[in-house]
mmCIF file with all atom_site columns, C-alpha atoms in Angstrom:
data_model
loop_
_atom_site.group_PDB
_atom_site.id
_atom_site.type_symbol
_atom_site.label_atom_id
_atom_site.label_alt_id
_atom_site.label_comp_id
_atom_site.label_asym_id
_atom_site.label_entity_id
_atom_site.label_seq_id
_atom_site.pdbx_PDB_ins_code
_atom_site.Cartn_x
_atom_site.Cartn_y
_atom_site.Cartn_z
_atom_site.occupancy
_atom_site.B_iso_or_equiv
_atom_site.pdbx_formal_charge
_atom_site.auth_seq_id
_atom_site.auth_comp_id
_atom_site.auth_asym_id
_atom_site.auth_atom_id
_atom_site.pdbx_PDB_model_num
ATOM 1   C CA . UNK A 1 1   ? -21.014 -13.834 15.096  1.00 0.00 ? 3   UNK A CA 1
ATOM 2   C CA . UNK A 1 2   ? -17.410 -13.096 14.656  1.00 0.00 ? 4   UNK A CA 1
ATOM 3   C CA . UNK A 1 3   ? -15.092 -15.986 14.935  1.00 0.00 ? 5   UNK A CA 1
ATOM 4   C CA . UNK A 1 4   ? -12.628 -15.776 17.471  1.00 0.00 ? 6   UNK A CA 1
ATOM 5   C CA . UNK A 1 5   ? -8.845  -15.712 16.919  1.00 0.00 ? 7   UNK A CA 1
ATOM 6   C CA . UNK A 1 6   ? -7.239  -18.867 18.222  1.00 0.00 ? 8   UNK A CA 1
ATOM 7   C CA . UNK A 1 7   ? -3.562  -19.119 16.143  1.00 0.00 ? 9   UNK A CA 1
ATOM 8   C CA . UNK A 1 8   ? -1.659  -18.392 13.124  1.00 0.00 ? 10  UNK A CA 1
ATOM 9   C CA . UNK A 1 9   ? -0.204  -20.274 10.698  1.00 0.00 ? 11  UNK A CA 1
ATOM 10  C CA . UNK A 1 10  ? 3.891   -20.079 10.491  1.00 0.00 ? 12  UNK A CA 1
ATOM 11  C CA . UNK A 1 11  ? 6.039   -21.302 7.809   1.00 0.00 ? 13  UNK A CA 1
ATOM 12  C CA . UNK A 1 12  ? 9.618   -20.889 7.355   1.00 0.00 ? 14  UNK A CA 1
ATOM 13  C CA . UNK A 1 13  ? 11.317  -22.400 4.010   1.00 0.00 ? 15  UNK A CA 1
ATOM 14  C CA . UNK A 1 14  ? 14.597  -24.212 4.407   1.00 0.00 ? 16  UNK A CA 1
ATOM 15  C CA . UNK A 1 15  ? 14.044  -24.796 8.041   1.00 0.00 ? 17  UNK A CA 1
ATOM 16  C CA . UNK A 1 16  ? 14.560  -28.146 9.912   1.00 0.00 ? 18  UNK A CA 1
ATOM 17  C CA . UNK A 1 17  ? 15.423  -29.849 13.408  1.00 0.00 ? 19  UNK A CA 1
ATOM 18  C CA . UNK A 1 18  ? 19.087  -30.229 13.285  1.00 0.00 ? 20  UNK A CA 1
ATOM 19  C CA . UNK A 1 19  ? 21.116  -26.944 14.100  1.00 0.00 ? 21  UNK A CA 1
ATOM 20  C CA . UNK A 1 20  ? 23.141  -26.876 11.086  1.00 0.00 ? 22  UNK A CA 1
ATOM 21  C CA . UNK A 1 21  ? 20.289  -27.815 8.898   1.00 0.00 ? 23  UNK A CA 1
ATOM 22  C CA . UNK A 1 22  ? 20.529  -23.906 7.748   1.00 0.00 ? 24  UNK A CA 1
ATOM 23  C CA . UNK A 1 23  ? 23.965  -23.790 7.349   1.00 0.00 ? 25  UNK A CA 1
ATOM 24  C CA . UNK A 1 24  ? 23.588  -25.961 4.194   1.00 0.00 ? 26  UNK A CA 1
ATOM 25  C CA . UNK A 1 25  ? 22.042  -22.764 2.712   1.00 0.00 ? 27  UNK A CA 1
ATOM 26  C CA . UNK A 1 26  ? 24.468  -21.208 0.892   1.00 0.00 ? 28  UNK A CA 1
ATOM 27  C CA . UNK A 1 27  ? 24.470  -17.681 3.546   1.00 0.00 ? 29  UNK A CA 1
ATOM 28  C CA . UNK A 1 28  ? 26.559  -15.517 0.960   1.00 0.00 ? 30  UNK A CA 1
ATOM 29  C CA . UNK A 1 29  ? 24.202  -16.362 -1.994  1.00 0.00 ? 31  UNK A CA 1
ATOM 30  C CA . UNK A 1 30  ? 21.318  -15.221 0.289   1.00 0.00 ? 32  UNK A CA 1
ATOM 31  C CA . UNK A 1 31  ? 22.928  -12.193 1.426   1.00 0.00 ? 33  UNK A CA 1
ATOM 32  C CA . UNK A 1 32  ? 23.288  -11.242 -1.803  1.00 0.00 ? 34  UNK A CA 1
ATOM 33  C CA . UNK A 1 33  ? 19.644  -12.229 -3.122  1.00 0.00 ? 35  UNK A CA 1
ATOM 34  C CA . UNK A 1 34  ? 18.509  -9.613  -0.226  1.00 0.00 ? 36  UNK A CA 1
ATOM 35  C CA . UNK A 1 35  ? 20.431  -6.637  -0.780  1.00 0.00 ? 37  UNK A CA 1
ATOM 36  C CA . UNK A 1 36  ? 20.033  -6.635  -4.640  1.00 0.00 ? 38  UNK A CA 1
ATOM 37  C CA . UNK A 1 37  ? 16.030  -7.493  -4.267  1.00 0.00 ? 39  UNK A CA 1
ATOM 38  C CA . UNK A 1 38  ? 13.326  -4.348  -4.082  1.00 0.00 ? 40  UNK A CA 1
ATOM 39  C CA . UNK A 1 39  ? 11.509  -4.669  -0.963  1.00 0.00 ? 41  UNK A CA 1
ATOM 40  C CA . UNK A 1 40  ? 7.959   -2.825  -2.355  1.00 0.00 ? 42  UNK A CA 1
ATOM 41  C CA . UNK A 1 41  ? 6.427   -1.739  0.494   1.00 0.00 ? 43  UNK A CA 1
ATOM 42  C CA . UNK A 1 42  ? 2.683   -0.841  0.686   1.00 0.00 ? 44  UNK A CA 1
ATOM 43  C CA . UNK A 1 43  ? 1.019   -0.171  4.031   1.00 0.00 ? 45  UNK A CA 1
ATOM 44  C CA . UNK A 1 44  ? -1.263  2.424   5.468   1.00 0.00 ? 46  UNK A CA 1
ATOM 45  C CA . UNK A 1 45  ? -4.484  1.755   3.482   1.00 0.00 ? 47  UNK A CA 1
ATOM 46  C CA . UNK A 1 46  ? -6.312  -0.309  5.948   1.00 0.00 ? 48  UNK A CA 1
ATOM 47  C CA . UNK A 1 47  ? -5.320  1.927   9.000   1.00 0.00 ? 49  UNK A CA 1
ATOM 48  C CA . UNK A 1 48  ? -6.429  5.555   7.714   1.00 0.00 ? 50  UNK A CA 1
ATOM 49  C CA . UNK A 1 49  ? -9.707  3.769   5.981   1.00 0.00 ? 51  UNK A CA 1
ATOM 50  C CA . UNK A 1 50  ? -10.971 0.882   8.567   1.00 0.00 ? 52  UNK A CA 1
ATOM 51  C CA . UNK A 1 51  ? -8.510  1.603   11.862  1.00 0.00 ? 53  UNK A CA 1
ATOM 52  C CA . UNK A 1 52  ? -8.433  5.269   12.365  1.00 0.00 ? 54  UNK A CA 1
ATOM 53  C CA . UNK A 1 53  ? -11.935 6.081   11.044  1.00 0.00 ? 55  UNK A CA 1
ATOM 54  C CA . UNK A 1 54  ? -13.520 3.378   13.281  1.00 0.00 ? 56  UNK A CA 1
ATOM 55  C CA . UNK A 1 55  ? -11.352 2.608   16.185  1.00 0.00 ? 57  UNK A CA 1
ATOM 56  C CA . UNK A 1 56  ? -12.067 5.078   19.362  1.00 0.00 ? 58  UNK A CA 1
ATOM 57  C CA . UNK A 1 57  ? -9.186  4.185   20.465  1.00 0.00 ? 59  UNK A CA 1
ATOM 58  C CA . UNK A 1 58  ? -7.488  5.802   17.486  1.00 0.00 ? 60  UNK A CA 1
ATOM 59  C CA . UNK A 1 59  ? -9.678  8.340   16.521  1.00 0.00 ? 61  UNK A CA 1
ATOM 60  C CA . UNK A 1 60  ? -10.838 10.210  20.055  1.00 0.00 ? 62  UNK A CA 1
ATOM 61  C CA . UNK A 1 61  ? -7.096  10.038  21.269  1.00 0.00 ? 63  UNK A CA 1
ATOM 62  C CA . UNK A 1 62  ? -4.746  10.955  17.916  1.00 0.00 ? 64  UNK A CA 1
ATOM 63  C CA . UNK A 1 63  ? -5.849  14.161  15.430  1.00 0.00 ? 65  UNK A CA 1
ATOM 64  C CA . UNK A 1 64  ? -5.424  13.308  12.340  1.00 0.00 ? 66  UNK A CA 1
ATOM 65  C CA . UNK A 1 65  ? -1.814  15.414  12.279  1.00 0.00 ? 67  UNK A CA 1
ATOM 66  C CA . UNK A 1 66  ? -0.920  13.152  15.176  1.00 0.00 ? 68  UNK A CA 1
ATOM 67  C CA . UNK A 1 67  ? -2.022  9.914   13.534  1.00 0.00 ? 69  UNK A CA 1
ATOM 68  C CA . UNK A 1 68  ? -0.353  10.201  10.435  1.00 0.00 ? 70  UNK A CA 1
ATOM 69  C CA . UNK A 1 69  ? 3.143   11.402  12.548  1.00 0.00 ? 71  UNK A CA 1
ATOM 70  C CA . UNK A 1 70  ? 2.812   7.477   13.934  1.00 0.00 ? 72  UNK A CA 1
ATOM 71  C CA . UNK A 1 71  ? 2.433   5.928   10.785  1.00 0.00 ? 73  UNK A CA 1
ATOM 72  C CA . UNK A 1 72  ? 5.399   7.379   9.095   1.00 0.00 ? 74  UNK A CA 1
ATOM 73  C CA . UNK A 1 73  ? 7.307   6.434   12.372  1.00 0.00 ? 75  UNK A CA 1
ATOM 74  C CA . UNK A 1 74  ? 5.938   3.091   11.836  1.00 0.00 ? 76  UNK A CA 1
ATOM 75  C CA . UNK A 1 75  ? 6.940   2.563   8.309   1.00 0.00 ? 77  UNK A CA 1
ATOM 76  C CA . UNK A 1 76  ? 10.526  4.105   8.995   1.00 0.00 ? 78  UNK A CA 1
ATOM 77  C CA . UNK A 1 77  ? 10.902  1.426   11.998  1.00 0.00 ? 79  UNK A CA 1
ATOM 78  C CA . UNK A 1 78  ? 9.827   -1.165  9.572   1.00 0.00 ? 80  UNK A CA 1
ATOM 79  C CA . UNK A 1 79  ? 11.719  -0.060  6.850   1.00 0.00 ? 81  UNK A CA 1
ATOM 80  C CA . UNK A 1 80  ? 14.669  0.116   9.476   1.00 0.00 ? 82  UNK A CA 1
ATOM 81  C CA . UNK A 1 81  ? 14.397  -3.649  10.254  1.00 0.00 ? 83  UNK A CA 1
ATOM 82  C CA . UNK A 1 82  ? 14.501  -4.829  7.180   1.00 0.00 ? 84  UNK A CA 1
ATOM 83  C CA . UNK A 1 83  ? 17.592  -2.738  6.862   1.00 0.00 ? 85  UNK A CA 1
ATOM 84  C CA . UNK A 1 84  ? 19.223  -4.502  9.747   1.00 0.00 ? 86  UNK A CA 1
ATOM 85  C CA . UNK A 1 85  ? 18.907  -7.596  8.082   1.00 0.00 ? 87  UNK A CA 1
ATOM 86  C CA . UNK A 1 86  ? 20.193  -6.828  4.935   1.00 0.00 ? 88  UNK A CA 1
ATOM 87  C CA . UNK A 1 87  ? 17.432  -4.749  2.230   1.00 0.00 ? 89  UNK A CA 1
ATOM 88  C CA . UNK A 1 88  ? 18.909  -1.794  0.661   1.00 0.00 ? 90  UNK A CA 1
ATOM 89  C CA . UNK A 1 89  ? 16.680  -1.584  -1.986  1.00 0.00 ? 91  UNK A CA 1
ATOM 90  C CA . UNK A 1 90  ? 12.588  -0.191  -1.014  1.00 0.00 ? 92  UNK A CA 1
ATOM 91  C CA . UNK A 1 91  ? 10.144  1.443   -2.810  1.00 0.00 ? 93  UNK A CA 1
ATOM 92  C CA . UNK A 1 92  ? 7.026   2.438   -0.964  1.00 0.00 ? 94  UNK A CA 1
ATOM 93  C CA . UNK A 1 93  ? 4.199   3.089   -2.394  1.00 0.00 ? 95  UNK A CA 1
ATOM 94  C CA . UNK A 1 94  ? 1.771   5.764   -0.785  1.00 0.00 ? 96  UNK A CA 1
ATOM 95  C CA . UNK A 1 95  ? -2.342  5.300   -0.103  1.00 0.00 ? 97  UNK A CA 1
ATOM 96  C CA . UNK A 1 96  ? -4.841  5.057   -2.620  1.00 0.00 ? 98  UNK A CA 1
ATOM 97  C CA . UNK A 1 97  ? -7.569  7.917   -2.518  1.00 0.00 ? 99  UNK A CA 1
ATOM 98  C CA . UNK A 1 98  ? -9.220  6.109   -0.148  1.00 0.00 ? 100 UNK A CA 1
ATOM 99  C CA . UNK A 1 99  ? -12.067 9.037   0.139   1.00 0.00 ? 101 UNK A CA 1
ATOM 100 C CA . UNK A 1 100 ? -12.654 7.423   -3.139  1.00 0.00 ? 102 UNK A CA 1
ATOM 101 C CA . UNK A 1 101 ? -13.546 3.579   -2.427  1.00 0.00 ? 103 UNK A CA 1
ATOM 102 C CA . UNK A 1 102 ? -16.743 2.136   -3.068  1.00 0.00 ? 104 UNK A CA 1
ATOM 103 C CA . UNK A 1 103 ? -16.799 1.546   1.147   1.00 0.00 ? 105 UNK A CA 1
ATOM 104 C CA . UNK A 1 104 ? -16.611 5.598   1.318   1.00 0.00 ? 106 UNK A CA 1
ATOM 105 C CA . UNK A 1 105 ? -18.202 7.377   -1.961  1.00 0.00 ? 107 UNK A CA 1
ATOM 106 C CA . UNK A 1 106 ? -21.437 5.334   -1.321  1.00 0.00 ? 108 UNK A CA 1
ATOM 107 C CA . UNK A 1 107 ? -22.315 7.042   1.085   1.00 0.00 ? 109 UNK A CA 1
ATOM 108 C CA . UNK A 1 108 ? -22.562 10.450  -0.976  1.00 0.00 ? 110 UNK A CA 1
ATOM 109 C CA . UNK A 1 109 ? -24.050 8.430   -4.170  1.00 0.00 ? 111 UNK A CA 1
ATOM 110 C CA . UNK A 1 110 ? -20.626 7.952   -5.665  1.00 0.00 ? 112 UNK A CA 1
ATOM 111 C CA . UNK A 1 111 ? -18.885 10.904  -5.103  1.00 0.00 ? 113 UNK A CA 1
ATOM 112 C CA . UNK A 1 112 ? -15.300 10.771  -3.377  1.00 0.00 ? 114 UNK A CA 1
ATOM 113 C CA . UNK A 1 113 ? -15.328 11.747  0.366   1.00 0.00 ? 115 UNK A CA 1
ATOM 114 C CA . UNK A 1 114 ? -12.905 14.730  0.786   1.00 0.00 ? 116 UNK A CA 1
ATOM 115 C CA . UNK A 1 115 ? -12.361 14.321  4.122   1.00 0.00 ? 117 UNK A CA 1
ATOM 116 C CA . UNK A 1 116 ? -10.901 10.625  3.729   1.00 0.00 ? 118 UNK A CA 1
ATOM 117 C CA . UNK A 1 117 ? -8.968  11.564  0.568   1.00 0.00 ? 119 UNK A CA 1
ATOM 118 C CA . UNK A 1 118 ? -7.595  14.909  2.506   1.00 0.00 ? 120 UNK A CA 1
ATOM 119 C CA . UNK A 1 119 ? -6.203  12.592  5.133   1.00 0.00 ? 121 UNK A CA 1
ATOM 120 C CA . UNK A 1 120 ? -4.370  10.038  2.695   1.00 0.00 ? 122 UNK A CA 1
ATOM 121 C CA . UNK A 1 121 ? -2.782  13.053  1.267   1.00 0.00 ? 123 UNK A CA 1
ATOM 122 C CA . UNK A 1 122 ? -1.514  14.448  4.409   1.00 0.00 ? 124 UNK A CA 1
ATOM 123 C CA . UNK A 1 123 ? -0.464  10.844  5.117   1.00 0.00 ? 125 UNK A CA 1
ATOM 124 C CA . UNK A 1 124 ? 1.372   10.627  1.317   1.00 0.00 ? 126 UNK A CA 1
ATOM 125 C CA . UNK A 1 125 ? 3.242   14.277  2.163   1.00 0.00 ? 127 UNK A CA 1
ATOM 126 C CA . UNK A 1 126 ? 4.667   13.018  4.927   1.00 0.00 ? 128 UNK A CA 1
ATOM 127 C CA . UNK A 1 127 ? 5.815   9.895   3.936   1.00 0.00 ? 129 UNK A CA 1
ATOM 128 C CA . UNK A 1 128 ? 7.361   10.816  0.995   1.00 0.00 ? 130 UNK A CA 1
ATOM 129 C CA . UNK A 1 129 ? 9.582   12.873  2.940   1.00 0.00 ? 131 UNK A CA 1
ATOM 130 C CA . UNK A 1 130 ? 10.364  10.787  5.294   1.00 0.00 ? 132 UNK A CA 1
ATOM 131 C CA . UNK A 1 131 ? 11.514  7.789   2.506   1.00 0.00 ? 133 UNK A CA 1
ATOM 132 C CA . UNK A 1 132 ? 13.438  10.894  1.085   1.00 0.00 ? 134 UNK A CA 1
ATOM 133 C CA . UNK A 1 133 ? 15.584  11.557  4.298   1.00 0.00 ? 135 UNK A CA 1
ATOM 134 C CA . UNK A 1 134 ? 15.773  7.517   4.700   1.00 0.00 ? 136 UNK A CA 1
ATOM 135 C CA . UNK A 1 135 ? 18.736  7.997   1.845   1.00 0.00 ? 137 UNK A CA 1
ATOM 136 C CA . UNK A 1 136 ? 20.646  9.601   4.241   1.00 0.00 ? 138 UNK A CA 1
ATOM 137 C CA . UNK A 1 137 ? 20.060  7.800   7.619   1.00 0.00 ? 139 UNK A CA 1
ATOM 138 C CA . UNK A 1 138 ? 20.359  4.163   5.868   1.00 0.00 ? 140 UNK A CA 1
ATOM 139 C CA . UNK A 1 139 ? 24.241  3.937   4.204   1.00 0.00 ? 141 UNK A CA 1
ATOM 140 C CA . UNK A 1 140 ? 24.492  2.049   1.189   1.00 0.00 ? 142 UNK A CA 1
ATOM 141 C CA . UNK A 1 141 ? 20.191  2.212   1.116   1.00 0.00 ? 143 UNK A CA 1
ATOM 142 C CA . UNK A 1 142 ? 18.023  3.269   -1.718  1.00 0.00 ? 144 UNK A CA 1
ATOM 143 C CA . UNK A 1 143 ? 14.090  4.437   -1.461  1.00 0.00 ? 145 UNK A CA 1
ATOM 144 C CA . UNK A 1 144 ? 11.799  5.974   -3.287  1.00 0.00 ? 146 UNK A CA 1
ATOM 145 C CA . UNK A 1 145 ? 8.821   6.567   -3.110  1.00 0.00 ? 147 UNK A CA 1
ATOM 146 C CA . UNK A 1 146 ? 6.008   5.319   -5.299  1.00 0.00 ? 148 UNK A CA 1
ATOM 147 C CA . UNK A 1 147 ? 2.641   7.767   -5.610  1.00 0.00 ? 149 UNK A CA 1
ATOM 148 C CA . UNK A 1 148 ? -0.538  5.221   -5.767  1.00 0.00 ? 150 UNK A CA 1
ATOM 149 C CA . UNK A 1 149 ? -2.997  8.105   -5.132  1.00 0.00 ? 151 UNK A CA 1
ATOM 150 C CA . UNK A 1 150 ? -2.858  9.860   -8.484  1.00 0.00 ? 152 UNK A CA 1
ATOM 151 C CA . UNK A 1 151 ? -3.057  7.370   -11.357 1.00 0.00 ? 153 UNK A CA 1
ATOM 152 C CA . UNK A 1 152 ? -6.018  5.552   -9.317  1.00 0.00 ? 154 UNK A CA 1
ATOM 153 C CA . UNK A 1 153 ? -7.764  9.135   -8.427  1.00 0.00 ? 155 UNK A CA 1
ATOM 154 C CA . UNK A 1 154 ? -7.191  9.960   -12.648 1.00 0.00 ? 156 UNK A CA 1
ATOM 155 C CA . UNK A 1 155 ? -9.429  6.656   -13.283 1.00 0.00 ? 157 UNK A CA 1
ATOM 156 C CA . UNK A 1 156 ? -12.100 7.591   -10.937 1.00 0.00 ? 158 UNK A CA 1
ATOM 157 C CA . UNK A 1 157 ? -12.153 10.974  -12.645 1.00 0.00 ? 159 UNK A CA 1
ATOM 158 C CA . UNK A 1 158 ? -11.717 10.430  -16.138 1.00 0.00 ? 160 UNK A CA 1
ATOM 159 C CA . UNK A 1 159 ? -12.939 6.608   -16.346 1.00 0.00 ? 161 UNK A CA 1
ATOM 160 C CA . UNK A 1 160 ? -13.896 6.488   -20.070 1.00 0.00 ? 162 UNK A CA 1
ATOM 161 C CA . UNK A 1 161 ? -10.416 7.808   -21.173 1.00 0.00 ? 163 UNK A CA 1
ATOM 162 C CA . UNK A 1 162 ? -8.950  4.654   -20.043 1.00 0.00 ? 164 UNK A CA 1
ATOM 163 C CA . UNK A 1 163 ? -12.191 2.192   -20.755 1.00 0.00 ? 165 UNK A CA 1
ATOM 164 C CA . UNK A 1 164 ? -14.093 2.415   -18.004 1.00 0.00 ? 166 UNK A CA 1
ATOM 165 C CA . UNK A 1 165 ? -17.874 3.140   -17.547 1.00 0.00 ? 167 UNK A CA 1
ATOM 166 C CA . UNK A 1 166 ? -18.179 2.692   -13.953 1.00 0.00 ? 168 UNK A CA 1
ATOM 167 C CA . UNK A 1 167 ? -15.777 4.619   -11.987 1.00 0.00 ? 169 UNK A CA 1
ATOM 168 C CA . UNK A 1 168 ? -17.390 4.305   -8.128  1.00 0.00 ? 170 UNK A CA 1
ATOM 169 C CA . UNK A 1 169 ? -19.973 1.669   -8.269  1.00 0.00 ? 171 UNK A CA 1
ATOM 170 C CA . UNK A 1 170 ? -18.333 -2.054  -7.247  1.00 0.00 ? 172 UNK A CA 1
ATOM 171 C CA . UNK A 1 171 ? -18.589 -5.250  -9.466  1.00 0.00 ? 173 UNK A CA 1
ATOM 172 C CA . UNK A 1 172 ? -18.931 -6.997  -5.946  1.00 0.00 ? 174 UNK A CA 1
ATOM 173 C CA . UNK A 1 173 ? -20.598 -7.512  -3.684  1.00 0.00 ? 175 UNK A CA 1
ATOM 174 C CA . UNK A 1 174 ? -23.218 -5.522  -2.481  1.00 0.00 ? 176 UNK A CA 1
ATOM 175 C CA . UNK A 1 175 ? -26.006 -6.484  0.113   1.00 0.00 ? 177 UNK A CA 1
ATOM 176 C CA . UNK A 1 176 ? -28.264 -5.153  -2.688  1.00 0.00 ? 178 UNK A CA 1
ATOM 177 C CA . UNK A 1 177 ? -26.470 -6.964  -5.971  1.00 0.00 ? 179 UNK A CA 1
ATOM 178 C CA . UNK A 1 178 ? -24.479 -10.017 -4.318  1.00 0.00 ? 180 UNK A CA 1
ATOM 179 C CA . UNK A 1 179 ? -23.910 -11.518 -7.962  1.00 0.00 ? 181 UNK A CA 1
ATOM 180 C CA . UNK A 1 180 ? -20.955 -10.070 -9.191  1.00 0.00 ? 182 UNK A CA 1
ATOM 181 C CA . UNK A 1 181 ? -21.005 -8.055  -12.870 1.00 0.00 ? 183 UNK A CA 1
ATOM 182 C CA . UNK A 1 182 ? -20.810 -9.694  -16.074 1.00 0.00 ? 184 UNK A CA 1
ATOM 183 C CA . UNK A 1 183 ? -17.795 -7.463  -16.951 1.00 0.00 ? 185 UNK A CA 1
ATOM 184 C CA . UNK A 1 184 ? -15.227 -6.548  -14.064 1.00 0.00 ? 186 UNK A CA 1
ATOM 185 C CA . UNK A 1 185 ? -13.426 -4.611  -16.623 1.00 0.00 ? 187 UNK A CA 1
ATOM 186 C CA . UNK A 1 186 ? -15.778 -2.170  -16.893 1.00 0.00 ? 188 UNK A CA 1
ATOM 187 C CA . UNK A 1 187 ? -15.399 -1.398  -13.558 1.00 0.00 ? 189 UNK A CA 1
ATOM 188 C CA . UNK A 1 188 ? -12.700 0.826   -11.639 1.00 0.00 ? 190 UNK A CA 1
ATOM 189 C CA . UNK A 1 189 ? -13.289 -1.068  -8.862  1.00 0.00 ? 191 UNK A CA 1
ATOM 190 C CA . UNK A 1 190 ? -13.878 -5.095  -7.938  1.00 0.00 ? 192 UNK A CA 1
ATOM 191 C CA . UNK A 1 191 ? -15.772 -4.540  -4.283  1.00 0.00 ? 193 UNK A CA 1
ATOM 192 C CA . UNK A 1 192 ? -15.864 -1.919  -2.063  1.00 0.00 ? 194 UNK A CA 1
ATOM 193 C CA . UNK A 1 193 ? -12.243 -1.704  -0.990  1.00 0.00 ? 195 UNK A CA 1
ATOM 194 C CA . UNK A 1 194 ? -10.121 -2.550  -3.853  1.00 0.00 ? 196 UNK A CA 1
ATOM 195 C CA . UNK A 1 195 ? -9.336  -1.735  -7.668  1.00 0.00 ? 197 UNK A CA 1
ATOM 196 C CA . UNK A 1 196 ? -10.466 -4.303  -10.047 1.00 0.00 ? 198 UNK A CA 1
ATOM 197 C CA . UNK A 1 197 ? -7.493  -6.393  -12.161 1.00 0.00 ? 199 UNK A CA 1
ATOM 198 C CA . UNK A 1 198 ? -8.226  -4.093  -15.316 1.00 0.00 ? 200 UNK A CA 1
ATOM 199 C CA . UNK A 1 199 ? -7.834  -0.834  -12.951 1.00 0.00 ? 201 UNK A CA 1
ATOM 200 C CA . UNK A 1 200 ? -4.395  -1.914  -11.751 1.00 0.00 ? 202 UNK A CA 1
ATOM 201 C CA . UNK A 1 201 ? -3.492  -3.200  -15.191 1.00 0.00 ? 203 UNK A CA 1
ATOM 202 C CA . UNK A 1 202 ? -4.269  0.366   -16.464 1.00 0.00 ? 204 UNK A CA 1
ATOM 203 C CA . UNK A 1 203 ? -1.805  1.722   -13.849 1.00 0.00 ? 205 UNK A CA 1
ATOM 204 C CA . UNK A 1 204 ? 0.810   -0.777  -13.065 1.00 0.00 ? 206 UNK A CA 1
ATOM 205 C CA . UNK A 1 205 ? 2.784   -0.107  -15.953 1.00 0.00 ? 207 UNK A CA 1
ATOM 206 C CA . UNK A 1 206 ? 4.575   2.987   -15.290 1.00 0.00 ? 208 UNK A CA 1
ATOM 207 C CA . UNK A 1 207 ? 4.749   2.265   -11.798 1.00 0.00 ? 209 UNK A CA 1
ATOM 208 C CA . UNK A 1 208 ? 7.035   -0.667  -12.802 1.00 0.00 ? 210 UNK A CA 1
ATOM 209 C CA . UNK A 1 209 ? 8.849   1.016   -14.720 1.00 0.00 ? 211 UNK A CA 1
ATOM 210 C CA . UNK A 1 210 ? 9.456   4.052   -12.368 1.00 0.00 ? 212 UNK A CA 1
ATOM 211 C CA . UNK A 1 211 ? 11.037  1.280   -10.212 1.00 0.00 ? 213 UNK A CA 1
ATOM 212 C CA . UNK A 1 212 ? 12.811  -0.245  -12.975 1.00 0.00 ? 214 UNK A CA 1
ATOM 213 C CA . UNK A 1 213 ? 14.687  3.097   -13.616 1.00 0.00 ? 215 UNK A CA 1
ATOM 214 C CA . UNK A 1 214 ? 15.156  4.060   -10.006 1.00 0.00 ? 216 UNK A CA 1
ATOM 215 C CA . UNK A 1 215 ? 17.130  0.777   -9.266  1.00 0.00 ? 217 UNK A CA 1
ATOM 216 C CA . UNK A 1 216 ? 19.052  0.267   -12.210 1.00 0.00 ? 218 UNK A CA 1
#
């Protein structure tokens, strides 16, 4: 059965009781910890691959054009808040190809579902030119966007380039193999839903460094 949802947990560091309790924090110092910091953004994984694909209430109301309209709207009224209270800095990375995990290419033996990966593309277009025009709507604001869905789709594709021997097939968990593999790192991906620490390892690096450059 599936637990049901009774709270969340809140935490807020540097809080307290007495009103001016926060005014002990030094306000400018903060201020200026937030605009110089790079907000990375990633979103919009879990609602192409689990919420639109599964959710009628998604999926027989919103095309697919539609859908990915609301989540660029979404990120630029998220990326907008954070604005308001004081980020200038964001890099936001796009979907993985999601046509591509484990949960999707198992169910044509391995091989990446077009369909899903078509979508996260669409969804990728869009937002990178919405994070483009953001430079212009948000003064004083810097964005770029960060493209997730080709180094990961080059691993699944050309796995024993970069040292990999299983490009589709989890380490973890399966119904039918619940142990998890001897070595991860032969694996592009840990379980059915997520790169493995080698796979991100492999392309991290120039990711950083894109963001490195951008903001310097």
């Amino acid at each position: 059965s599936i637990p049901s949802i009774t709270g969340v947990s809140f935490a807020s560091g540097g809080s307290g009781l007495d009103p001016i309790t926060q005014l002990i924090i030094d306000e400018e110092k903060t201020r200026s910890i937030v605009s110089n910091a790079v907000f990375v953004i990633s979103a919009g994984n879990n609602d192409i691959a689990i919420t639109y694909s599964s959710n009628p209430a998604r999926n027989t109301r919103y095309a697919v054009f539609s859908y990915t309209n609301m989540m660029v709207s979404w990120t630029q009224s998220f990326m907008t808040e954070l604005y308001d209270l004081g980020a200038r800095k964001f890099a936001v990375m796009g979907t993985l190809p999601l046509g591509c995990l484990p949960g999707a290419s198992n169910a044509l033996g391995g091989v990446c579902l077009e369909p899903t990966n078509a979508v996260a593309r669409l969804f990728n277009r869009k937002l990178a030119t919405e994070v483009n025009n953001l430079n212009s709507m948000l003064p004083g604001s810097r964005s770029i966007y960060v493209d997730m869905y080709s180094p990961l789709f080059e691993l699944v594709k050309n796995p024993l380039r970069y040292g990999f021997t299983s490009p589709t097939r989890p380490c973890c968990c399966s119904p039918a193999a619940p142990v998890p593999c001897m070595d991860a790192s032969r694996h592009v991906f840990w379980d059915i839903g997520h790169p493995s620490e080698k796979a991100y390892q492999t392309i991290i690096p120039p990711i950083i460094q894109q963001i490195q450059q951008s903001f310097a």
